[in-house]
CSV table of C-alpha atoms and ligand atoms in Angstrom, one decimal:
chain,number,residue,atom,x,y,z
A,4,MET,CA,0.3,-0.1,0.4
A,5,ASN,CA,2.9,2.4,0.7
A,6,ASP,CA,4.5,2.0,-3.1
A,7,PHE,CA,1.3,3.9,-3.8
A,8,CYS,CA,2.3,7.2,-2.1
A,9,ASN,CA,5.4,7.9,-4.4
A,10,LYS,CA,6.2,11.3,-4.3
A,11,TYR,CA,7.9,11.5,-1.2
A,12,PRO,CA,9.4,7.9,-0.4
A,13,SER,CA,9.4,8.8,3.2
A,14,ASP,CA,5.1,8.6,3.2
A,15,ASN,CA,4.1,5.8,5.4
A,16,MET,CA,1.2,4.8,7.9
A,17,LEU,CA,1.1,4.6,11.2
A,18,LEU,CA,-1.7,2.3,12.4
A,19,TYR,CA,-2.9,3.6,15.9
A,20,ASN,CA,-2.4,1.1,18.6
A,21,ALA,CA,-3.3,2.7,21.9
A,22,ASP,CA,-6.7,0.5,22.3
A,23,GLN,CA,-4.8,-1.2,25.4
A,24,TYR,CA,-4.2,2.1,26.9
A,25,CYS,CA,-7.5,3.4,26.3
A,26,ARG,CA,-8.9,0.4,28.4
A,27,LYS,CA,-6.7,0.6,31.1
A,28,ILE,CA,-7.7,4.2,31.6
A,29,ALA,CA,-10.9,3.7,31.3
A,30,SER,CA,-11.1,0.8,33.8
A,31,ILE,CA,-9.4,3.3,35.9
A,32,ASN,CA,-12.2,6.1,35.4
A,33,TYR,CA,-15.0,3.7,35.9
A,34,GLY,CA,-18.0,4.8,37.8
A,35,LYS,CA,-15.9,8.1,38.7
A,36,ASN,CA,-17.8,10.6,35.6
A,37,ALA,CA,-14.5,12.0,34.4
A,38,LYS,CA,-14.7,14.7,32.6
A,39,TYR,CA,-12.2,16.1,29.7
A,40,PHE,CA,-12.0,19.9,28.7
A,41,ILE,CA,-10.1,20.8,25.2
A,42,GLU,CA,-9.0,24.1,24.4
A,43,THR,CA,-8.1,24.4,20.5
A,44,LEU,CA,-6.0,27.2,19.8
A,45,GLY,CA,-5.5,28.0,16.1
A,46,CYS,CA,-6.2,26.6,12.4
A,47,GLN,CA,-8.8,24.0,11.3
A,48,MET,CA,-6.1,21.6,11.3
A,49,ASN,CA,-5.7,22.1,14.7
A,50,GLU,CA,-9.6,21.8,15.2
A,51,ALA,CA,-9.2,18.2,13.3
A,52,ASP,CA,-6.5,17.3,15.6
A,53,SER,CA,-8.7,18.5,18.8
A,54,GLU,CA,-11.4,16.1,17.6
A,55,GLN,CA,-9.0,13.1,17.4
A,56,LEU,CA,-7.5,13.8,21.0
A,57,ALA,CA,-11.7,14.4,22.1
A,58,GLY,CA,-12.1,10.8,20.5
A,59,MET,CA,-9.2,8.9,22.4
A,60,LEU,CA,-10.1,10.8,25.5
A,61,THR,CA,-13.6,9.2,25.0
A,62,ASP,CA,-11.9,5.7,24.8
A,63,MET,CA,-10.5,6.3,27.9
A,64,GLY,CA,-13.8,6.4,29.4
A,65,TYR,CA,-14.0,10.8,30.3
A,66,SER,CA,-16.9,12.8,29.0
A,67,GLN,CA,-17.0,16.1,27.5
A,68,ALA,CA,-17.1,18.9,30.7
A,69,GLU,CA,-19.4,21.4,30.4
A,70,ASP,CA,-16.6,24.2,31.4
A,71,ILE,CA,-13.5,24.2,32.1
A,72,SER,CA,-13.4,24.1,35.8
A,73,SER,CA,-15.0,20.8,36.3
A,74,ALA,CA,-13.0,19.1,34.4
A,75,ASP,CA,-10.3,16.5,35.2
A,76,ILE,CA,-8.2,16.6,32.6
A,77,ILE,CA,-7.2,19.5,30.6
A,78,VAL,CA,-5.9,19.6,27.2
A,79,ILE,CA,-4.4,23.0,25.3
A,80,ASN,CA,-3.8,22.6,21.8
A,81,THR,CA,-1.6,25.0,20.9
A,82,CYS,CA,-1.0,27.1,18.1
A,83,CYS,CA,2.4,29.6,17.3
A,84,VAL,CA,1.5,31.0,13.7
A,85,ARG,CA,1.5,34.0,15.4
A,86,GLU,CA,2.5,35.7,18.6
A,87,ASN,CA,-0.9,36.1,19.8
A,88,ALA,CA,-2.0,32.5,19.6
A,89,GLU,CA,1.4,31.8,22.0
A,90,PHE,CA,0.3,34.5,24.4
A,91,LYS,CA,-3.4,32.7,24.8
A,92,LEU,CA,-1.4,29.8,26.0
A,93,TYR,CA,0.3,31.7,28.7
A,94,GLY,CA,-2.8,33.5,29.8
A,95,HIS,CA,-4.4,30.1,30.0
A,96,LEU,CA,-1.7,28.9,32.2
A,97,GLY,CA,-2.1,31.2,34.9
A,98,GLU,CA,-6.0,30.2,35.1
A,99,LEU,CA,-4.6,26.4,35.1
A,100,LYS,CA,-2.2,27.1,37.9
A,101,ILE,CA,-5.0,28.1,40.4
A,102,LEU,CA,-7.3,25.3,39.1
A,103,LYS,CA,-4.5,22.9,39.7
A,104,GLN,CA,-3.7,24.5,43.7
A,105,ARG,CA,-7.2,23.9,44.0
A,106,ASN,CA,-7.6,20.3,42.8
A,107,LYS,CA,-4.5,18.3,43.1
A,108,GLU,CA,-5.8,15.7,41.0
A,109,LEU,CA,-6.4,17.9,38.5
A,110,LEU,CA,-4.1,16.8,34.6
A,111,ILE,CA,-2.8,18.8,32.6
A,112,VAL,CA,-1.5,18.3,29.2
A,113,LEU,CA,0.0,20.8,26.5
A,114,CYS,CA,0.3,19.6,22.8
A,115,GLY,CA,0.5,20.5,19.5
A,116,CYS,CA,2.6,23.3,17.2
A,117,MET,CA,4.0,25.4,19.8
A,118,MET,CA,5.1,21.7,21.7
A,119,GLN,CA,7.4,21.7,18.8
A,120,GLN,CA,9.9,24.2,19.5
A,121,SER,CA,12.6,23.4,21.7
A,122,HIS,CA,13.0,27.0,23.4
A,123,VAL,CA,8.8,27.0,24.2
A,124,VAL,CA,9.6,23.1,25.8
A,125,ASP,CA,12.2,24.7,28.1
A,126,LYS,CA,10.2,27.1,29.4
A,127,ILE,CA,7.2,25.0,30.7
A,128,LYS,CA,9.8,22.7,32.0
A,129,ASN,CA,11.2,25.1,34.2
A,130,SER,CA,8.6,27.7,34.6
A,131,TYR,CA,5.3,26.0,34.5
A,132,LYS,CA,6.2,22.7,36.4
A,133,TYR,CA,2.5,22.3,37.4
A,134,VAL,CA,2.1,20.7,33.8
A,135,ASP,CA,1.4,17.3,33.5
A,136,ILE,CA,2.0,16.1,30.0
A,137,LEU,CA,3.7,17.6,26.8
A,138,PHE,CA,3.5,16.4,23.6
A,139,GLY,CA,3.7,17.5,20.1
A,140,THR,CA,2.1,17.5,16.5
A,141,HIS,CA,3.8,13.8,15.5
A,142,ASN,CA,2.8,11.7,18.3
A,143,ARG,CA,-0.5,12.8,18.9
A,144,GLN,CA,-1.8,9.1,18.5
A,145,GLU,CA,0.2,8.4,21.2
A,146,PHE,CA,-1.6,10.3,23.9
A,147,PRO,CA,-3.4,7.5,25.7
A,148,GLU,CA,0.0,5.5,26.4
A,149,LEU,CA,1.5,9.2,27.7
A,150,LEU,CA,-1.8,9.5,30.1
A,151,PHE,CA,-1.2,6.1,31.3
A,152,ASP,CA,2.2,6.1,32.2
A,153,SER,CA,2.0,9.9,33.6
A,154,ILE,CA,-1.0,8.0,35.9
A,155,SER,CA,0.3,5.0,36.6
A,156,GLU,CA,3.8,6.1,37.7
A,157,LYS,CA,2.8,9.7,38.7
A,158,LYS,CA,5.2,11.5,36.8
A,159,LYS,CA,5.6,13.9,34.1
A,160,ILE,CA,6.0,13.3,30.7
A,161,TYR,CA,7.5,15.2,28.0
A,162,GLU,CA,7.3,13.5,24.9
A,163,ILE,CA,8.1,15.2,21.3
A,164,TRP,CA,8.8,13.7,18.0
A,165,GLU,CA,11.4,16.1,16.2
A,166,GLU,CA,10.0,14.6,12.9
A,167,SER,CA,6.8,12.9,11.3
A,168,ARG,CA,7.0,9.6,11.2
A,169,GLY,CA,4.1,9.1,9.1
A,170,ILE,CA,0.5,9.7,9.5
A,171,ALA,CA,-1.3,7.8,12.0
A,172,GLU,CA,-4.6,6.2,10.7
A,173,ASN,CA,-7.6,4.8,12.3
A,174,VAL,CA,-7.1,7.0,15.4
A,175,PRO,CA,-10.8,7.6,17.1
A,176,VAL,CA,-12.2,10.7,16.7
A,177,LYS,CA,-15.4,12.4,18.1
A,178,ARG,CA,-16.4,15.2,15.8
A,179,SER,CA,-18.0,18.9,17.1
A,180,SER,CA,-20.4,18.8,14.6
A,181,THR,CA,-23.1,16.2,13.0
A,182,ILE,CA,-23.7,18.2,9.7
A,183,THR,CA,-20.3,19.4,8.6
A,184,ALA,CA,-16.6,17.6,8.9
A,185,TYR,CA,-12.9,18.5,8.5
A,186,VAL,CA,-11.2,15.6,6.8
A,187,PRO,CA,-7.2,16.3,6.9
A,188,VAL,CA,-5.7,14.9,3.4
A,189,THR,CA,-2.5,16.5,3.8
A,190,HIS,CA,0.2,17.0,6.9
A,191,GLY,CA,2.9,19.5,6.7
A,192,CYS,CA,4.4,22.1,4.2
A,193,ASN,CA,7.3,21.7,2.1
A,194,ASN,CA,6.9,25.6,0.8
A,195,PHE,CA,9.0,27.5,3.8
A,196,CYS,CA,7.0,30.9,2.8
A,197,SER,CA,10.0,33.1,4.6
A,198,TYR,CA,7.2,34.5,7.4
A,199,CYS,CA,5.9,31.1,8.4
A,200,ILE,CA,6.7,28.6,11.3
A,201,VAL,CA,4.4,25.9,10.0
A,202,PRO,CA,7.0,24.1,8.0
A,203,TYR,CA,8.9,23.6,11.5
A,204,VAL,CA,6.5,22.7,13.7
A,205,ARG,CA,4.3,20.2,11.4
A,206,GLY,CA,7.3,19.2,9.3
A,207,ARG,CA,7.7,17.9,5.5
A,208,GLU,CA,4.4,17.5,3.7
A,209,HIS,CA,3.2,14.1,3.9
A,210,SER,CA,-0.2,13.2,2.0
A,211,ARG,CA,-3.0,10.5,3.0
A,212,HIS,CA,-3.6,7.2,1.3
A,213,PRO,CA,-6.6,7.8,-1.2
A,214,GLU,CA,-8.3,4.5,0.3
A,215,MET,CA,-7.7,6.3,4.1
A,216,ILE,CA,-9.9,9.1,3.0
A,217,LYS,CA,-12.7,7.7,1.4
A,218,LYS,CA,-13.3,5.1,4.4
A,219,GLU,CA,-13.4,8.2,6.4
A,220,ILE,CA,-15.5,9.6,4.5
A,221,ILE,CA,-18.2,6.8,3.7
A,222,GLN,CA,-18.3,6.9,7.6
A,223,LEU,CA,-19.1,10.1,8.2
A,224,ALA,CA,-21.5,9.6,5.4
A,225,SER,CA,-23.3,6.6,7.0
A,226,GLU,CA,-23.1,9.2,10.5
A,227,GLY,CA,-25.5,11.9,8.8
A,228,ILE,CA,-23.0,14.2,7.9
A,229,LYS,CA,-23.6,16.5,4.8
A,230,GLU,CA,-20.4,18.8,4.2
A,231,ILE,CA,-17.1,17.8,4.3
A,232,THR,CA,-14.0,20.2,4.2
A,233,LEU,CA,-10.3,18.7,3.0
A,234,LEU,CA,-8.0,20.1,4.9
A,235,GLY,CA,-4.1,20.4,3.9
A,236,GLN,CA,-1.4,23.4,4.8
A,237,ASN,CA,-1.3,23.2,1.0
A,238,VAL,CA,-4.2,21.0,0.0
A,239,ASN,CA,-3.7,21.7,-3.6
A,240,SER,CA,-0.5,19.8,-3.5
A,241,TYR,CA,-1.5,16.8,-2.6
A,242,TYR,CA,-0.4,13.3,-4.5
A,243,CYS,CA,-0.7,9.6,-3.4
A,244,GLY,CA,-1.0,8.0,-6.5
A,245,MET,CA,-3.4,10.4,-8.0
A,246,ASP,CA,-3.5,14.2,-7.6
A,247,PHE,CA,-5.9,16.3,-5.8
A,248,PRO,CA,-8.1,16.7,-8.5
A,249,GLY,CA,-7.9,12.6,-9.0
A,250,LEU,CA,-8.8,12.9,-5.5
A,251,LEU,CA,-11.9,15.2,-5.6
A,252,HIS,CA,-13.2,12.7,-8.2
A,253,TYR,CA,-11.9,9.5,-6.5
A,254,ILE,CA,-14.1,10.9,-3.6
A,255,SER,CA,-17.3,12.8,-5.3
A,256,ASP,CA,-19.7,10.0,-5.7
A,257,ILE,CA,-20.1,8.9,-1.9
A,258,GLU,CA,-23.8,9.1,-1.4
A,259,GLY,CA,-25.0,11.5,1.6
A,260,ILE,CA,-22.2,13.7,1.1
A,261,GLU,CA,-23.7,16.8,-0.5
A,262,ARG,CA,-21.1,19.3,-0.3
A,263,ILE,CA,-17.1,19.1,-0.9
A,264,ARG,CA,-15.0,22.4,0.4
A,265,PHE,CA,-11.2,22.3,0.6
A,266,LEU,CA,-8.8,24.8,2.7
A,267,SER,CA,-6.0,26.1,1.9
A,268,CYS,CA,-4.7,26.5,-1.6
A,269,HIS,CA,-1.8,27.7,-2.5
A,270,PRO,CA,-2.0,29.9,-6.1
A,271,LYS,CA,1.4,28.1,-7.6
A,272,ASP,CA,-0.4,24.9,-7.5
A,273,LEU,CA,-3.8,25.2,-8.7
A,274,SER,CA,-3.7,23.7,-11.6
A,275,ASP,CA,-6.3,23.7,-14.7
A,276,ASP,CA,-7.4,20.4,-13.7
A,277,LEU,CA,-8.5,21.8,-10.4
A,278,ILE,CA,-10.7,24.2,-11.9
A,279,LYS,CA,-12.0,21.6,-13.9
A,280,ALA,CA,-13.0,19.3,-11.6
A,281,MET,CA,-15.0,22.1,-9.7
A,282,VAL,CA,-16.5,22.8,-13.0
A,283,GLU,CA,-17.3,19.1,-13.3
A,284,ILE,CA,-18.5,17.7,-9.9
A,285,PRO,CA,-21.6,18.8,-8.4
A,286,LYS,CA,-20.9,18.9,-4.9
A,287,MET,CA,-17.6,20.9,-5.6
A,288,CYS,CA,-19.0,24.4,-3.4
A,289,SER,CA,-18.7,27.6,-5.4
A,290,HIS,CA,-15.8,29.0,-3.1
A,291,ILE,CA,-12.3,28.8,-3.0
A,292,HIS,CA,-9.5,30.4,-0.7
A,293,LEU,CA,-6.7,31.4,-2.3
A,294,PRO,CA,-4.0,33.1,-0.1
A,295,LEU,CA,-2.5,35.9,-1.7
A,296,GLN,CA,-0.5,37.2,1.1
A,297,SER,CA,0.6,40.9,-0.6
A,298,GLY,CA,-0.2,42.2,-3.3
A,299,SER,CA,3.8,43.2,-4.1
A,300,ASN,CA,6.0,41.4,-6.1
A,301,LYS,CA,8.9,42.5,-4.4
A,302,VAL,CA,7.2,41.2,-0.9
A,303,LEU,CA,5.9,38.3,-2.7
A,304,GLN,CA,9.2,37.4,-3.7
A,305,GLN,CA,10.3,37.9,-0.2
A,306,MET,CA,8.2,35.9,1.1
A,307,ASN,CA,9.0,32.9,-1.2
A,308,ARG,CA,5.4,32.7,-2.6
A,309,LYS,CA,6.5,31.8,-6.0
A,310,TYR,CA,3.8,34.2,-8.1
A,311,THR,CA,4.0,37.5,-9.3
A,312,LYS,CA,0.7,40.1,-8.5
A,313,GLU,CA,-0.1,39.7,-12.4
A,314,GLN,CA,-0.1,35.8,-12.5
A,315,TYR,CA,-2.0,35.7,-9.1
A,316,LEU,CA,-4.9,38.2,-10.9
A,317,MET,CA,-4.8,36.1,-14.4
A,318,LEU,CA,-5.6,33.1,-12.3
A,319,ILE,CA,-8.5,34.8,-10.8
A,320,ASP,CA,-9.6,35.5,-14.0
A,321,LYS,CA,-9.2,32.0,-15.1
A,322,ILE,CA,-11.4,30.7,-12.1
A,323,ARG,CA,-14.1,33.4,-12.2
A,324,ALA,CA,-14.2,32.7,-16.1
A,325,SER,CA,-14.7,28.9,-15.5
A,326,ILE,CA,-16.9,28.7,-12.4
A,327,LYS,CA,-20.2,30.5,-12.5
A,328,ASP,CA,-20.6,32.8,-9.1
A,329,ILE,CA,-17.5,31.4,-7.3
A,330,ALA,CA,-16.6,33.3,-4.4
A,331,ILE,CA,-13.3,33.9,-3.9
A,332,SER,CA,-11.6,34.6,0.0
A,333,THR,CA,-8.0,35.3,0.9
A,334,ASP,CA,-5.2,35.7,3.6
A,335,ILE,CA,-3.5,39.0,3.7
A,336,ILE,CA,-0.4,39.8,5.5
A,337,VAL,CA,0.3,43.7,6.4
A,338,GLY,CA,3.7,44.5,7.7
A,339,PHE,CA,6.2,42.3,6.4
A,340,PRO,CA,9.7,43.3,6.7
A,341,GLY,CA,10.8,46.0,4.9
A,342,GLU,CA,7.4,46.5,3.1
A,343,THR,CA,7.1,50.3,1.9
A,344,GLU,CA,4.2,52.5,1.7
A,345,GLU,CA,3.8,51.4,-2.3
A,346,ASP,CA,4.3,47.9,-1.7
A,347,PHE,CA,0.9,48.8,0.9
A,348,ASN,CA,-0.5,50.4,-1.6
A,349,GLU,CA,-0.1,47.8,-3.8
A,350,THR,CA,-1.7,45.5,-2.1
A,351,LEU,CA,-4.6,47.6,-1.5
A,352,GLU,CA,-4.9,47.9,-4.9
A,353,VAL,CA,-4.8,44.4,-6.2
A,354,TYR,CA,-7.4,43.2,-3.4
A,355,GLU,CA,-9.5,45.5,-5.4
A,356,LYS,CA,-8.8,44.3,-8.4
A,357,ALA,CA,-8.9,40.8,-7.7
A,358,GLY,CA,-12.9,41.6,-6.3
A,359,PHE,CA,-12.8,39.3,-3.3
A,360,ASP,CA,-15.6,38.4,-1.8
A,361,PHE,CA,-13.8,38.2,1.6
A,362,ALA,CA,-10.6,37.7,3.7
A,363,PHE,CA,-8.4,37.1,6.9
A,364,THR,CA,-6.0,39.9,7.7
A,365,PHE,CA,-3.0,39.5,9.9
A,366,ILE,CA,-0.6,42.0,11.2
A,367,TYR,CA,2.9,40.2,10.4
A,368,SER,CA,4.2,38.4,13.6
A,369,LYS,CA,8.0,37.9,13.6
A,370,ARG,CA,8.5,34.0,14.4
A,371,THR,CA,12.0,32.6,16.0
A,372,GLY,CA,13.6,30.5,13.0
A,373,THR,CA,11.8,31.7,9.9
A,374,ALA,CA,14.1,33.5,7.6
A,375,ALA,CA,11.8,36.5,7.6
A,376,ALA,CA,12.8,37.0,11.6
A,377,LYS,CA,16.2,37.5,10.9
A,378,ARG,CA,15.5,40.5,8.9
A,379,PRO,CA,16.9,43.8,10.1
A,380,ASP,CA,14.3,46.1,8.3
A,381,GLN,CA,10.9,44.6,10.8
A,382,ILE,CA,8.2,47.7,10.3
A,383,PRO,CA,7.4,49.5,13.4
A,384,GLU,CA,4.5,48.5,15.0
A,385,ASP,CA,2.4,51.9,14.7
A,386,ILE,CA,3.0,51.6,11.2
A,387,LYS,CA,1.8,47.9,10.8
A,388,ASP,CA,-1.3,49.1,13.0
A,389,THR,CA,-1.9,51.9,11.0
A,390,ARG,CA,-1.9,50.0,7.3
A,391,PHE,CA,-3.9,47.2,8.8
A,392,ALA,CA,-6.7,49.4,9.6
A,393,ARG,CA,-6.8,50.8,5.9
A,394,LEU,CA,-6.9,47.6,4.8
A,395,VAL,CA,-9.7,46.1,7.2
A,396,ALA,CA,-11.7,49.2,6.2
A,397,LEU,CA,-11.4,47.8,2.5
A,398,VAL,CA,-11.7,44.8,3.2
A,399,ASN,CA,-14.9,45.2,4.8
A,400,ASP,CA,-16.2,47.4,2.3
A,401,MET,CA,-16.0,45.0,-0.3
A,402,THR,CA,-17.1,42.2,1.9
A,403,LEU,CA,-20.5,44.4,2.5
A,404,ALA,CA,-20.8,44.8,-1.7
A,405,SER,CA,-20.3,41.2,-1.9
A,406,ASN,CA,-23.3,40.7,0.3
A,407,ILE,CA,-25.0,43.2,-1.0
A,408,ARG,CA,-25.0,41.3,-4.6
A,409,ASP,CA,-26.6,38.4,-3.1
A,410,GLU,CA,-29.5,40.4,-2.3
A,411,ASN,CA,-32.7,39.1,-4.2
A,412,LYS,CA,-30.9,35.7,-5.0
A,413,VAL,CA,-32.2,32.2,-4.2
A,414,LEU,CA,-29.3,30.3,-2.3
A,415,GLN,CA,-28.8,27.1,-1.2
A,416,VAL,CA,-28.0,26.9,2.8
A,417,LEU,CA,-27.3,23.8,4.7
A,418,THR,CA,-28.5,24.6,8.0
A,419,GLY,CA,-26.6,24.4,10.9
A,420,GLY,CA,-29.3,24.8,13.6
A,421,LYS,CA,-31.0,27.9,15.7
A,422,SER,CA,-29.4,30.9,16.4
A,423,ARG,CA,-27.9,31.1,19.8
A,424,THR,CA,-29.5,35.3,20.2
A,425,ASP,CA,-32.9,33.8,18.7
A,426,ARG,CA,-34.5,30.9,18.9
A,427,SER,CA,-36.9,31.6,15.6
A,428,VAL,CA,-33.9,32.5,13.5
A,429,MET,CA,-32.0,29.6,11.9
A,430,THR,CA,-28.6,30.0,10.6
A,431,GLY,CA,-26.4,28.3,7.9
A,432,ARG,CA,-24.0,28.5,5.4
A,433,THR,CA,-24.1,29.2,1.3
A,434,SER,CA,-22.2,27.1,-1.1
A,435,SER,CA,-20.2,30.5,-1.2
A,436,ASN,CA,-19.5,29.8,2.4
A,437,LYS,CA,-21.3,33.0,3.3
A,438,ILE,CA,-23.5,33.0,6.8
A,439,VAL,CA,-26.9,33.1,6.4
A,440,ASN,CA,-29.8,33.7,9.2
A,441,PHE,CA,-33.4,33.2,8.3
A,442,LYS,CA,-36.6,33.2,10.5
A,443,CYS,CA,-38.4,30.1,10.4
A,444,ASP,CA,-40.6,28.1,12.6
A,445,ASN,CA,-39.5,24.5,11.7
A,446,ASP,CA,-36.3,23.1,13.0
A,447,PHE,CA,-34.4,22.6,9.7
A,448,THR,CA,-30.9,21.5,11.1
A,449,GLY,CA,-28.8,19.7,8.7
A,450,HIS,CA,-31.1,20.2,5.8
A,451,LEU,CA,-30.2,22.1,2.4
A,452,VAL,CA,-33.1,24.8,1.9
A,453,ASP,CA,-33.7,27.6,-0.5
A,454,VAL,CA,-33.3,31.1,0.9
A,455,LYS,CA,-34.0,34.3,-0.7
A,456,ILE,CA,-31.4,36.7,0.2
A,457,LYS,CA,-33.3,40.3,1.5
A,458,LYS,CA,-30.5,41.7,2.8
A,459,GLY,CA,-26.5,41.6,2.7
A,460,HIS,CA,-24.9,42.6,5.5
A,461,THR,CA,-21.1,42.7,6.1
A,462,TRP,CA,-20.6,39.7,8.5
A,463,TYR,CA,-24.0,37.7,7.2
A,464,LEU,CA,-26.8,37.6,4.9
A,465,GLU,CA,-30.4,37.8,5.9
A,466,GLY,CA,-33.0,35.6,4.1
A,467,GLU,CA,-36.4,34.5,4.2
A,468,LYS,CA,-37.1,30.0,3.2
A,469,VAL,CA,-38.7,30.0,-0.1
B,2,5AD,N1,2.4,36.5,10.5
B,2,5AD,C1,1.1,36.7,10.4
B,2,5AD,N2,0.5,36.4,9.6
B,2,5AD,C2,1.1,35.0,9.5
B,2,5AD,N3,0.4,33.9,8.6
B,2,5AD,C3,1.4,32.8,8.6
B,2,5AD,N4,2.2,33.4,9.3
B,2,5AD,C4,2.5,34.4,9.7
B,2,5AD,C5,3.1,35.1,10.2
B,2,5AD,N5,4.1,35.4,11.1
B,2,5AD,C6,-0.9,34.2,7.9
B,2,5AD,C7,-0.6,33.8,6.5
B,2,5AD,C8,-1.5,32.3,6.5
B,2,5AD,C9,-2.5,32.5,7.5
B,2,5AD,C10,-2.9,31.0,7.9
B,2,5AD,O1,-1.6,33.0,8.2
B,2,5AD,O2,-1.7,34.7,5.9
B,2,5AD,O3,-2.0,32.2,5.2
B,3,SF4,FE1,3.2,28.5,6.0
B,3,SF4,FE2,3.3,29.1,3.4
B,3,SF4,FE3,3.1,26.4,4.0
B,3,SF4,FE4,1.2,28.0,4.1
B,3,SF4,S1,2.2,27.7,2.6
B,3,SF4,S2,1.7,26.9,6.0
B,3,SF4,S3,2.1,29.7,4.8
B,3,SF4,S4,4.8,28.1,4.5
């Protein structure tokens, strides 16, 4: 089976074999009503990883706690893509110290991207001695064994693998939604964009075997899941005997799955075949997330993005010409080292030209170990803040304009449930990934319904069921 994944010879599969430890911990927990609480920081990949952590904890006899203070085990799945995600962990650690002082039996677990950095591990070991278990992104599947060792030997466990030894398959998963699900298809990244820490903490790119992906989606469909999002740091460079468009065709006929999305795409790997697959497969959502990062060719080159603004805009034209009513979203970083006022103005210009429907905007954050962090020409915080405010104003204006363009259209909405603030309102998402709120007496949770859009707001569409 491994011969099938021949792009990267190191690709292999690690079969999950922690059942024996789950059973042992479940017997320790028997009758105790033990509870877990997971805090997930960061991206969708971390959310998917946390669903595996929840699956393993469920097999170990824990159920989900209503709140952090009632938990017997607290897991923080960390992120280090920007500095503020790291600050969040240290904020939580203060709270955890108080909880641990109140309850000496409480188990505190830290895992995920931040733990792949040796300076973070040293800091936790030295200054946060009440943390019981620490593991990284590559050995998540070892969690039951590490927990068992910690409980039975009453000791701290710090276990990090420096590199991936393959993709763990058959790990139990407890999904947070009964309607939509994330399905990771690649792990890691080979691109080394000069600002980004991801390749250092998640390692080289590995693609999952297509049969394992298909098996997982068939299982999800049998559980009633309607929409799947295929995940990867650079999902369109997937290769395991078939490329990403091939994978889309391979999984396109699974009965019960009504919608397929994917995240995140790198413009340099967006092939004509992928555009064709999006046209040919009716279940493909009419949305593509295509990070631009900057509109200046100089900055793009220094970011190591491997495309120019002209190439990016041509790609957008091609996508819009081929796929009717496609929504295009993006990621933009403001204040990359050396970014001049002219560079930033070019970003605003390209943003407008591309006609994005929405965007995630970020202030450049210096990440130790990356190429850009070594540059002497870092941009002062006040300049970054001013540019960021100007970008956000443009993004909001254009998002509103995109939403107003949807007024009077009838759009298909996959309903996620009732609105938390108004129980007479249902909320869901369009194929273009926009949030729609509509008044409704009946409960259409999990159904695809046609909604006529009455008003476009900046953050959502307001409609009426037809
Ligand atoms: N600073 C700011 N934003 C970053 N991103 C990645 N690394 C950084 C960084 N150091 C953003 C990119 C990426 C998104 C997931 O996070 O825009 O596409
Ligand atoms: Fe980071 Fe670039 Fe890889 Fe995305 S493609 S995870 S921005 S290195």
